[in-house]
Structures are given as C-alpha cells and as structure tokens.
Amino acid sequence: MNAVIVAGGRGSRLGALTADRPKPLVEVGGRPVLWHVIQVLRSHGVDRVIVAAGYRSEQVVDACEHDANVEVVNTGANTGNAARLARVLDRLGDERFYMAWSDGLTDADLGAMRDRHADHGRLATVLAIHPPARFGRLGLKGDLVTSFVEKQSIDWFSGGFFVLDARIGRYLSSNSSLSWERDVTPALVRDGQLAAHRHDGFWACMDLPHEVDALNELWQSGRAPWKRWDD
C-alpha cells in the first residue's frame, strides 16, 4: 500500500529547533520525526512512501536518499497542504492510500482504519483522537465554578492520519493556496464523504519545544507507544 506524507512545514513555533532544518527533520531519539512517521506507516503494511516536501526540501531529500522505497517530491516552499497532495497524486495510481502529516505519532491500529475505510465506501477516513488539553476545563454557572477537569479533552480532533480513495482528486487542485482543513475537509463533510475512525489511545504531535522534549523522553525510556516495529 502507498502512503503520502505531507512534510513541507517550516515549524516556526519550534524556535531554535528549526533554525537550520525543516520541521520534519527535528529529531526524536536521534532520528527525524519523519523517519518515525514512516516506520509507523510501514508497521501497518505500507511499502512505498511519497514525501510531499517543500521548505528546505533538499534536506529532506538528503535524509531519505538511502531508502529506495521513499520518494521525495518538492511541491513548493509555500504550497498549501492539499495542493501538496494534488501535486503527487499522479504517482499513486488507482488504489486507496494513506496520507499523514509529518509531525504526529500514534499507536492507533491504522490497519483497522484501512479496513473500516474499505467497508464504508466513502472517499476519506480520518483518525479521530482525544488530544491532551493544555488547560484544565472549568464548568461555570455565573461566576461560580461548578466543576473542574484537569487537562482532559472531551472533544474529537483530527489525528493527522487518513485513508483516502484515489477519487479524492475531484476535491483537489494544484492551486498553491489549497488547504486540507479550510477547503477540502468542509467539502468532504458537506458531501457526506468523510468518515471517522476513533482512537482513544496514544497520540502526540510536536508543535512546541516541550512536545519534542516529551517525545524524546518517551523514546529514551524505552516506552514509546508508537514503536510497533522490530529494530
């Protein structure tokens, strides 16, 4: 099965960590987070990966050059994430495929998500997750606090992993500003073409330096939940 990893980001919120590299090459356990995402996908049957790169794409090419089953495509430094997918779609053939962002890790059963996608017949399936909340949640009645829940999300969010039908191309264009979240997802929802695969287990992203630190601590402890492959 094929997979596309959208990996064009600058990672400006990571500060000094991205001063000399793009976000997908920030390291977790001595390896780029992009490598970890590739390994997660491979552990669920992916045998060919296309990386839709952008900002400092030459560094991504260098990082992947020794892996014959990874192809890096420069989709433009300032391209929207849906446009990046559109620009590599012709390399994917007519079969369903995974799409993933380059900065999220999970222990979700992506194989089960793939099977669910095949069963429901819609064009897209998104991994739905409960991310850790940044702050405690208050219940209020007037100025009285009636409840407090410490850092527990009760809502569902996109986990950045998808299974897509090849016909997703009807929702795409190479318009450089095309956004998955702003343009494509609302259209899929409107047409009843987006299903969810719920996951209550581990999921984490690395938008901020402390999130990178947390992933490194998990890896170094030998308890990284997303590591489902043999060395």
PDB file of C-alpha atoms in Angstrom:
ATOM      1  CA  MET A   1       0.000   0.000   0.000  1.00  0.00           C
ATOM      2  CA  ASN A   2       1.178   3.543  -0.753  1.00  0.00           C
ATOM      3  CA  ALA A   3       1.341   6.497   1.606  1.00  0.00           C
ATOM      4  CA  VAL A   4       1.837  10.223   1.198  1.00  0.00           C
ATOM      5  CA  ILE A   5       3.455  12.189   3.996  1.00  0.00           C
ATOM      6  CA  VAL A   6       2.857  15.923   3.733  1.00  0.00           C
ATOM      7  CA  ALA A   7       6.140  17.339   5.007  1.00  0.00           C
ATOM      8  CA  GLY A   8       6.510  20.897   3.782  1.00  0.00           C
ATOM      9  CA  GLY A   9       6.347  22.795   7.054  1.00  0.00           C
ATOM     10  CA  ARG A  10       8.744  25.336   8.488  1.00  0.00           C
ATOM     11  CA  GLY A  11       7.924  24.655  12.145  1.00  0.00           C
ATOM     12  CA  SER A  12       8.348  28.273  13.197  1.00  0.00           C
ATOM     13  CA  ARG A  13       6.811  27.609  16.641  1.00  0.00           C
ATOM     14  CA  LEU A  14       9.686  25.254  17.417  1.00  0.00           C
ATOM     15  CA  GLY A  15      12.094  28.186  17.571  1.00  0.00           C
ATOM     16  CA  ALA A  16      15.781  27.256  17.573  1.00  0.00           C
ATOM     17  CA  LEU A  17      14.990  23.609  16.750  1.00  0.00           C
ATOM     18  CA  THR A  18      14.120  24.628  13.183  1.00  0.00           C
ATOM     19  CA  ALA A  19      16.748  27.319  12.734  1.00  0.00           C
ATOM     20  CA  ASP A  20      18.763  25.091  10.400  1.00  0.00           C
ATOM     21  CA  ARG A  21      16.266  22.421   9.304  1.00  0.00           C
ATOM     22  CA  PRO A  22      12.616  21.950   8.325  1.00  0.00           C
ATOM     23  CA  LYS A  23      10.157  20.684  10.909  1.00  0.00           C
ATOM     24  CA  PRO A  24      10.030  17.066   9.580  1.00  0.00           C
ATOM     25  CA  LEU A  25      13.748  16.703  10.344  1.00  0.00           C
ATOM     26  CA  VAL A  26      13.565  17.711  14.006  1.00  0.00           C
ATOM     27  CA  GLU A  27      14.868  14.669  15.841  1.00  0.00           C
ATOM     28  CA  VAL A  28      13.217  12.271  18.250  1.00  0.00           C
ATOM     29  CA  GLY A  29      15.639   9.747  19.707  1.00  0.00           C
ATOM     30  CA  GLY A  30      18.377  10.776  17.289  1.00  0.00           C
ATOM     31  CA  ARG A  31      16.219  10.315  14.157  1.00  0.00           C
ATOM     32  CA  PRO A  32      14.000  12.795  12.274  1.00  0.00           C
ATOM     33  CA  VAL A  33      10.349  12.667  13.294  1.00  0.00           C
ATOM     34  CA  LEU A  34       9.691  11.997   9.588  1.00  0.00           C
ATOM     35  CA  TRP A  35      11.528   8.665   9.983  1.00  0.00           C
ATOM     36  CA  HIS A  36       9.262   7.745  12.899  1.00  0.00           C
ATOM     37  CA  VAL A  37       6.118   8.529  10.876  1.00  0.00           C
ATOM     38  CA  ILE A  38       7.447   6.372   8.026  1.00  0.00           C
ATOM     39  CA  GLN A  39       8.073   3.499  10.449  1.00  0.00           C
ATOM     40  CA  VAL A  40       4.565   3.811  11.909  1.00  0.00           C
ATOM     41  CA  LEU A  41       3.090   3.541   8.413  1.00  0.00           C
ATOM     42  CA  ARG A  42       5.330   0.632   7.456  1.00  0.00           C
ATOM     43  CA  SER A  43       4.263  -1.268  10.545  1.00  0.00           C
ATOM     44  CA  HIS A  44       0.757  -1.232   9.032  1.00  0.00           C
ATOM     45  CA  GLY A  45       1.676  -2.576   5.616  1.00  0.00           C
ATOM     46  CA  VAL A  46       2.897   0.477   3.716  1.00  0.00           C
ATOM     47  CA  ASP A  47       5.647  -0.466   1.279  1.00  0.00           C
ATOM     48  CA  ARG A  48       6.040   2.794  -0.680  1.00  0.00           C
ATOM     49  CA  VAL A  49       6.127   6.322   0.703  1.00  0.00           C
ATOM     50  CA  ILE A  50       5.962   9.604  -1.183  1.00  0.00           C
ATOM     51  CA  VAL A  51       7.085  12.615   0.824  1.00  0.00           C
ATOM     52  CA  ALA A  52       5.485  15.852  -0.389  1.00  0.00           C
ATOM     53  CA  ALA A  53       8.236  18.221   0.740  1.00  0.00           C
ATOM     54  CA  GLY A  54       8.546  21.979   0.488  1.00  0.00           C
ATOM     55  CA  TYR A  55      10.572  24.199   2.774  1.00  0.00           C
ATOM     56  CA  ARG A  56      14.240  23.166   2.560  1.00  0.00           C
ATOM     57  CA  SER A  57      13.223  20.126   0.546  1.00  0.00           C
ATOM     58  CA  GLU A  58      16.831  19.411  -0.385  1.00  0.00           C
ATOM     59  CA  GLN A  59      17.497  18.494   3.249  1.00  0.00           C
ATOM     60  CA  VAL A  60      14.550  16.084   3.196  1.00  0.00           C
ATOM     61  CA  VAL A  61      15.963  14.522   0.015  1.00  0.00           C
ATOM     62  CA  ASP A  62      19.332  14.044   1.739  1.00  0.00           C
ATOM     63  CA  ALA A  63      17.671  12.490   4.806  1.00  0.00           C
ATOM     64  CA  CYS A  64      15.794   9.931   2.691  1.00  0.00           C
ATOM     65  CA  GLU A  65      18.301   9.220  -0.084  1.00  0.00           C
ATOM     66  CA  HIS A  66      19.350   5.820   1.271  1.00  0.00           C
ATOM     67  CA  ASP A  67      15.790   4.459   1.370  1.00  0.00           C
ATOM     68  CA  ALA A  68      14.816   3.106  -2.040  1.00  0.00           C
ATOM     69  CA  ASN A  69      11.140   2.888  -1.076  1.00  0.00           C
ATOM     70  CA  VAL A  70      10.832   6.591  -0.221  1.00  0.00           C
ATOM     71  CA  GLU A  71      10.423   9.202  -2.952  1.00  0.00           C
ATOM     72  CA  VAL A  72      10.744  12.892  -2.043  1.00  0.00           C
ATOM     73  CA  VAL A  73       8.938  15.384  -4.277  1.00  0.00           C
ATOM     74  CA  ASN A  74       9.477  19.131  -3.980  1.00  0.00           C
ATOM     75  CA  THR A  75       5.920  20.502  -4.019  1.00  0.00           C
ATOM     76  CA  GLY A  76       6.918  24.129  -3.399  1.00  0.00           C
ATOM     77  CA  ALA A  77       8.083  26.075  -0.384  1.00  0.00           C
ATOM     78  CA  ASN A  78       4.840  27.987   0.203  1.00  0.00           C
ATOM     79  CA  THR A  79       2.249  25.479  -1.020  1.00  0.00           C
ATOM     80  CA  GLY A  80      -0.926  24.617   0.890  1.00  0.00           C
ATOM     81  CA  ASN A  81      -1.064  21.098   2.287  1.00  0.00           C
ATOM     82  CA  ALA A  82      -3.924  19.955  -0.001  1.00  0.00           C
ATOM     83  CA  ALA A  83      -2.091  21.337  -3.022  1.00  0.00           C
ATOM     84  CA  ARG A  84       0.949  19.289  -1.992  1.00  0.00           C
ATOM     85  CA  LEU A  85      -1.209  16.160  -2.153  1.00  0.00           C
ATOM     86  CA  ALA A  86      -2.594  17.220  -5.544  1.00  0.00           C
ATOM     87  CA  ARG A  87       0.934  17.573  -6.919  1.00  0.00           C
ATOM     88  CA  VAL A  88       1.866  13.953  -6.113  1.00  0.00           C
ATOM     89  CA  LEU A  89      -1.493  12.293  -6.781  1.00  0.00           C
ATOM     90  CA  ASP A  90      -0.462  11.059 -10.234  1.00  0.00           C
ATOM     91  CA  ARG A  91       2.222   8.910  -8.597  1.00  0.00           C
ATOM     92  CA  LEU A  92      -0.320   6.913  -6.562  1.00  0.00           C
ATOM     93  CA  GLY A  93      -2.306   5.006  -9.167  1.00  0.00           C
ATOM     94  CA  ASP A  94      -5.936   3.982  -8.654  1.00  0.00           C
ATOM     95  CA  GLU A  95      -5.714   2.310  -5.233  1.00  0.00           C
ATOM     96  CA  ARG A  96      -6.600   3.733  -1.834  1.00  0.00           C
ATOM     97  CA  PHE A  97      -3.676   5.127   0.140  1.00  0.00           C
ATOM     98  CA  TYR A  98      -2.691   6.594   3.479  1.00  0.00           C
ATOM     99  CA  MET A  99      -1.980  10.278   3.976  1.00  0.00           C
ATOM    100  CA  ALA A 100      -0.258  11.589   7.090  1.00  0.00           C
ATOM    101  CA  TRP A 101       1.179  14.802   8.401  1.00  0.00           C
ATOM    102  CA  SER A 102       4.869  14.671   9.271  1.00  0.00           C
ATOM    103  CA  ASP A 103       4.671  15.727  12.915  1.00  0.00           C
ATOM    104  CA  GLY A 104       2.246  13.339  14.635  1.00  0.00           C
ATOM    105  CA  LEU A 105       2.803   9.915  16.207  1.00  0.00           C
ATOM    106  CA  THR A 106       0.278   7.353  17.411  1.00  0.00           C
ATOM    107  CA  ASP A 107      -0.211   3.744  18.462  1.00  0.00           C
ATOM    108  CA  ALA A 108      -3.549   3.579  16.610  1.00  0.00           C
ATOM    109  CA  ASP A 109      -4.381   0.483  14.580  1.00  0.00           C
ATOM    110  CA  LEU A 110      -4.113   2.032  11.127  1.00  0.00           C
ATOM    111  CA  GLY A 111      -4.805  -1.353   9.567  1.00  0.00           C
ATOM    112  CA  ALA A 112      -8.223  -1.360  11.224  1.00  0.00           C
ATOM    113  CA  MET A 113      -8.782   2.167   9.926  1.00  0.00           C
ATOM    114  CA  ARG A 114      -7.914   0.964   6.409  1.00  0.00           C
ATOM    115  CA  ASP A 115     -10.412  -1.913   6.752  1.00  0.00           C
ATOM    116  CA  ARG A 116     -13.101   0.450   8.023  1.00  0.00           C
ATOM    117  CA  HIS A 117     -12.489   2.717   5.055  1.00  0.00           C
ATOM    118  CA  ALA A 118     -12.951  -0.201   2.657  1.00  0.00           C
ATOM    119  CA  ASP A 119     -16.240  -1.135   4.336  1.00  0.00           C
ATOM    120  CA  HIS A 120     -17.981   2.250   4.387  1.00  0.00           C
ATOM    121  CA  GLY A 121     -17.222   3.242   0.785  1.00  0.00           C
ATOM    122  CA  ARG A 122     -16.652   6.956   1.397  1.00  0.00           C
ATOM    123  CA  LEU A 123     -13.736   8.826  -0.133  1.00  0.00           C
ATOM    124  CA  ALA A 124     -11.929   9.644   3.104  1.00  0.00           C
ATOM    125  CA  THR A 125     -11.428   8.370   6.645  1.00  0.00           C
ATOM    126  CA  VAL A 126      -9.734  10.417   9.352  1.00  0.00           C
ATOM    127  CA  LEU A 127      -8.186   9.175  12.571  1.00  0.00           C
ATOM    128  CA  ALA A 128     -10.223  10.833  15.327  1.00  0.00           C
ATOM    129  CA  ILE A 129      -8.351  11.373  18.583  1.00  0.00           C
ATOM    130  CA  HIS A 130      -8.676  12.965  22.027  1.00  0.00           C
ATOM    131  CA  PRO A 131      -5.576  15.174  22.305  1.00  0.00           C
ATOM    132  CA  PRO A 132      -4.326  16.214  25.738  1.00  0.00           C
ATOM    133  CA  ALA A 133      -5.924  19.510  26.717  1.00  0.00           C
ATOM    134  CA  ARG A 134      -3.487  22.314  27.503  1.00  0.00           C
ATOM    135  CA  PHE A 135      -5.520  23.646  30.396  1.00  0.00           C
ATOM    136  CA  GLY A 136      -7.988  22.430  32.986  1.00  0.00           C
ATOM    137  CA  ARG A 137     -11.635  22.709  31.914  1.00  0.00           C
ATOM    138  CA  LEU A 138     -13.972  24.787  34.058  1.00  0.00           C
ATOM    139  CA  GLY A 139     -17.714  24.415  34.364  1.00  0.00           C
ATOM    140  CA  LEU A 140     -19.284  27.771  35.259  1.00  0.00           C
ATOM    141  CA  LYS A 141     -22.670  28.966  36.442  1.00  0.00           C
ATOM    142  CA  GLY A 142     -22.493  32.717  36.568  1.00  0.00           C
ATOM    143  CA  ASP A 143     -19.289  33.451  38.449  1.00  0.00           C
ATOM    144  CA  LEU A 144     -19.418  30.161  40.384  1.00  0.00           C
ATOM    145  CA  VAL A 145     -17.128  27.308  39.327  1.00  0.00           C
ATOM    146  CA  THR A 146     -19.276  24.162  39.325  1.00  0.00           C
ATOM    147  CA  SER A 147     -16.729  21.665  38.004  1.00  0.00           C
ATOM    148  CA  PHE A 148     -13.057  21.320  37.124  1.00  0.00           C
ATOM    149  CA  VAL A 149     -11.458  18.665  34.930  1.00  0.00           C
ATOM    150  CA  GLU A 150      -7.657  18.635  34.802  1.00  0.00           C
ATOM    151  CA  LYS A 151      -6.318  18.550  31.240  1.00  0.00           C
ATOM    152  CA  GLN A 152      -8.791  16.090  29.797  1.00  0.00           C
ATOM    153  CA  SER A 153     -10.145  16.630  26.300  1.00  0.00           C
ATOM    154  CA  ILE A 154     -13.744  15.591  25.734  1.00  0.00           C
ATOM    155  CA  ASP A 155     -13.865  16.521  22.054  1.00  0.00           C
ATOM    156  CA  TRP A 156     -12.702  14.650  18.964  1.00  0.00           C
ATOM    157  CA  PHE A 157      -9.987  16.095  16.726  1.00  0.00           C
ATOM    158  CA  SER A 158      -8.219  15.100  13.543  1.00  0.00           C
ATOM    159  CA  GLY A 159      -5.175  12.979  14.340  1.00  0.00           C
ATOM    160  CA  GLY A 160      -3.435  13.741  11.037  1.00  0.00           C
ATOM    161  CA  PHE A 161      -3.659  10.202   9.627  1.00  0.00           C
ATOM    162  CA  PHE A 162      -6.073   9.441   6.793  1.00  0.00           C
ATOM    163  CA  VAL A 163      -7.082   6.710   4.379  1.00  0.00           C
ATOM    164  CA  LEU A 164      -8.095   8.181   1.024  1.00  0.00           C
ATOM    165  CA  ASP A 165      -9.694   6.822  -2.118  1.00  0.00           C
ATOM    166  CA  ALA A 166      -7.920   7.707  -5.362  1.00  0.00           C
ATOM    167  CA  ARG A 167     -11.072   9.586  -6.383  1.00  0.00           C
ATOM    168  CA  ILE A 168     -10.177  12.221  -3.772  1.00  0.00           C
ATOM    169  CA  GLY A 169      -8.658  14.041  -6.746  1.00  0.00           C
ATOM    170  CA  ARG A 170     -12.050  15.517  -7.582  1.00  0.00           C
ATOM    171  CA  TYR A 171     -11.698  17.677  -4.459  1.00  0.00           C
ATOM    172  CA  LEU A 172      -8.139  18.785  -5.239  1.00  0.00           C
ATOM    173  CA  SER A 173      -6.373  21.247  -7.464  1.00  0.00           C
ATOM    174  CA  SER A 174      -2.784  22.395  -7.750  1.00  0.00           C
ATOM    175  CA  ASN A 175      -3.795  25.901  -6.664  1.00  0.00           C
ATOM    176  CA  SER A 176      -0.906  26.728  -4.357  1.00  0.00           C
ATOM    177  CA  SER A 177      -3.175  28.037  -1.582  1.00  0.00           C
ATOM    178  CA  LEU A 178      -5.411  24.943  -1.364  1.00  0.00           C
ATOM    179  CA  SER A 179      -5.766  23.891   2.282  1.00  0.00           C
ATOM    180  CA  TRP A 180      -6.888  20.476   3.521  1.00  0.00           C
ATOM    181  CA  GLU A 181      -8.506  21.941   6.643  1.00  0.00           C
ATOM    182  CA  ARG A 182     -10.007  25.085   5.141  1.00  0.00           C
ATOM    183  CA  ASP A 183     -11.018  23.891   1.668  1.00  0.00           C
ATOM    184  CA  VAL A 184     -11.090  20.105   1.284  1.00  0.00           C
ATOM    185  CA  THR A 185     -12.417  18.882   4.638  1.00  0.00           C
ATOM    186  CA  PRO A 186     -15.516  21.139   4.639  1.00  0.00           C
ATOM    187  CA  ALA A 187     -16.340  19.963   1.108  1.00  0.00           C
ATOM    188  CA  LEU A 188     -15.996  16.297   2.113  1.00  0.00           C
ATOM    189  CA  VAL A 189     -18.215  16.862   5.150  1.00  0.00           C
ATOM    190  CA  ARG A 190     -20.817  18.681   3.040  1.00  0.00           C
ATOM    191  CA  ASP A 191     -20.965  15.750   0.613  1.00  0.00           C
ATOM    192  CA  GLY A 192     -21.033  13.063   3.303  1.00  0.00           C
ATOM    193  CA  GLN A 193     -17.682  11.677   2.163  1.00  0.00           C
ATOM    194  CA  LEU A 194     -15.640  11.855   5.389  1.00  0.00           C
ATOM    195  CA  ALA A 195     -15.806   9.070   7.986  1.00  0.00           C
ATOM    196  CA  ALA A 196     -14.009   8.860  11.341  1.00  0.00           C
ATOM    197  CA  HIS A 197     -12.022   6.047  12.902  1.00  0.00           C
ATOM    198  CA  ARG A 198     -11.993   6.699  16.653  1.00  0.00           C
ATOM    199  CA  HIS A 199      -8.858   6.129  18.704  1.00  0.00           C
ATOM    200  CA  ASP A 200      -8.690   6.531  22.482  1.00  0.00           C
ATOM    201  CA  GLY A 201      -5.033   5.542  22.831  1.00  0.00           C
ATOM    202  CA  PHE A 202      -1.745   7.348  22.419  1.00  0.00           C
ATOM    203  CA  TRP A 203      -1.380  10.303  20.081  1.00  0.00           C
ATOM    204  CA  ALA A 204       1.038  13.210  20.188  1.00  0.00           C
ATOM    205  CA  CYS A 205       2.254  15.969  17.911  1.00  0.00           C
ATOM    206  CA  MET A 206       5.295  18.254  18.106  1.00  0.00           C
ATOM    207  CA  ASP A 207       4.257  21.837  17.515  1.00  0.00           C
ATOM    208  CA  LEU A 208       6.102  23.252  20.525  1.00  0.00           C
ATOM    209  CA  PRO A 209       9.557  22.584  22.032  1.00  0.00           C
ATOM    210  CA  HIS A 210       8.170  20.944  25.182  1.00  0.00           C
ATOM    211  CA  GLU A 211       6.273  18.462  22.988  1.00  0.00           C
ATOM    212  CA  VAL A 212       9.538  17.488  21.281  1.00  0.00           C
ATOM    213  CA  ASP A 213      11.092  17.029  24.717  1.00  0.00           C
ATOM    214  CA  ALA A 214       8.201  14.794  25.805  1.00  0.00           C
ATOM    215  CA  LEU A 215       8.554  12.549  22.748  1.00  0.00           C
ATOM    216  CA  ASN A 216      12.312  12.277  23.303  1.00  0.00           C
ATOM    217  CA  GLU A 217      11.764  11.312  26.936  1.00  0.00           C
ATOM    218  CA  LEU A 218       9.354   8.561  25.903  1.00  0.00           C
ATOM    219  CA  TRP A 219      11.780   7.216  23.314  1.00  0.00           C
ATOM    220  CA  GLN A 220      14.759   7.264  25.647  1.00  0.00           C
ATOM    221  CA  SER A 221      12.767   5.499  28.366  1.00  0.00           C
ATOM    222  CA  GLY A 222      12.051   2.600  26.016  1.00  0.00           C
ATOM    223  CA  ARG A 223       8.303   3.206  26.435  1.00  0.00           C
ATOM    224  CA  ALA A 224       7.485   4.956  23.163  1.00  0.00           C
ATOM    225  CA  PRO A 225       3.895   3.797  22.455  1.00  0.00           C
ATOM    226  CA  TRP A 226       4.139   4.431  18.725  1.00  0.00           C
ATOM    227  CA  LYS A 227       7.049   1.986  18.284  1.00  0.00           C
ATOM    228  CA  ARG A 228       5.247  -1.071  16.924  1.00  0.00           C
ATOM    229  CA  TRP A 229       8.103  -2.378  14.804  1.00  0.00           C
ATOM    230  CA  ASP A 230      11.169  -4.526  15.433  1.00  0.00           C
ATOM    231  CA  ASP A 231      14.631  -2.975  15.261  1.00  0.00           C
TER     232      ASP A 231
END
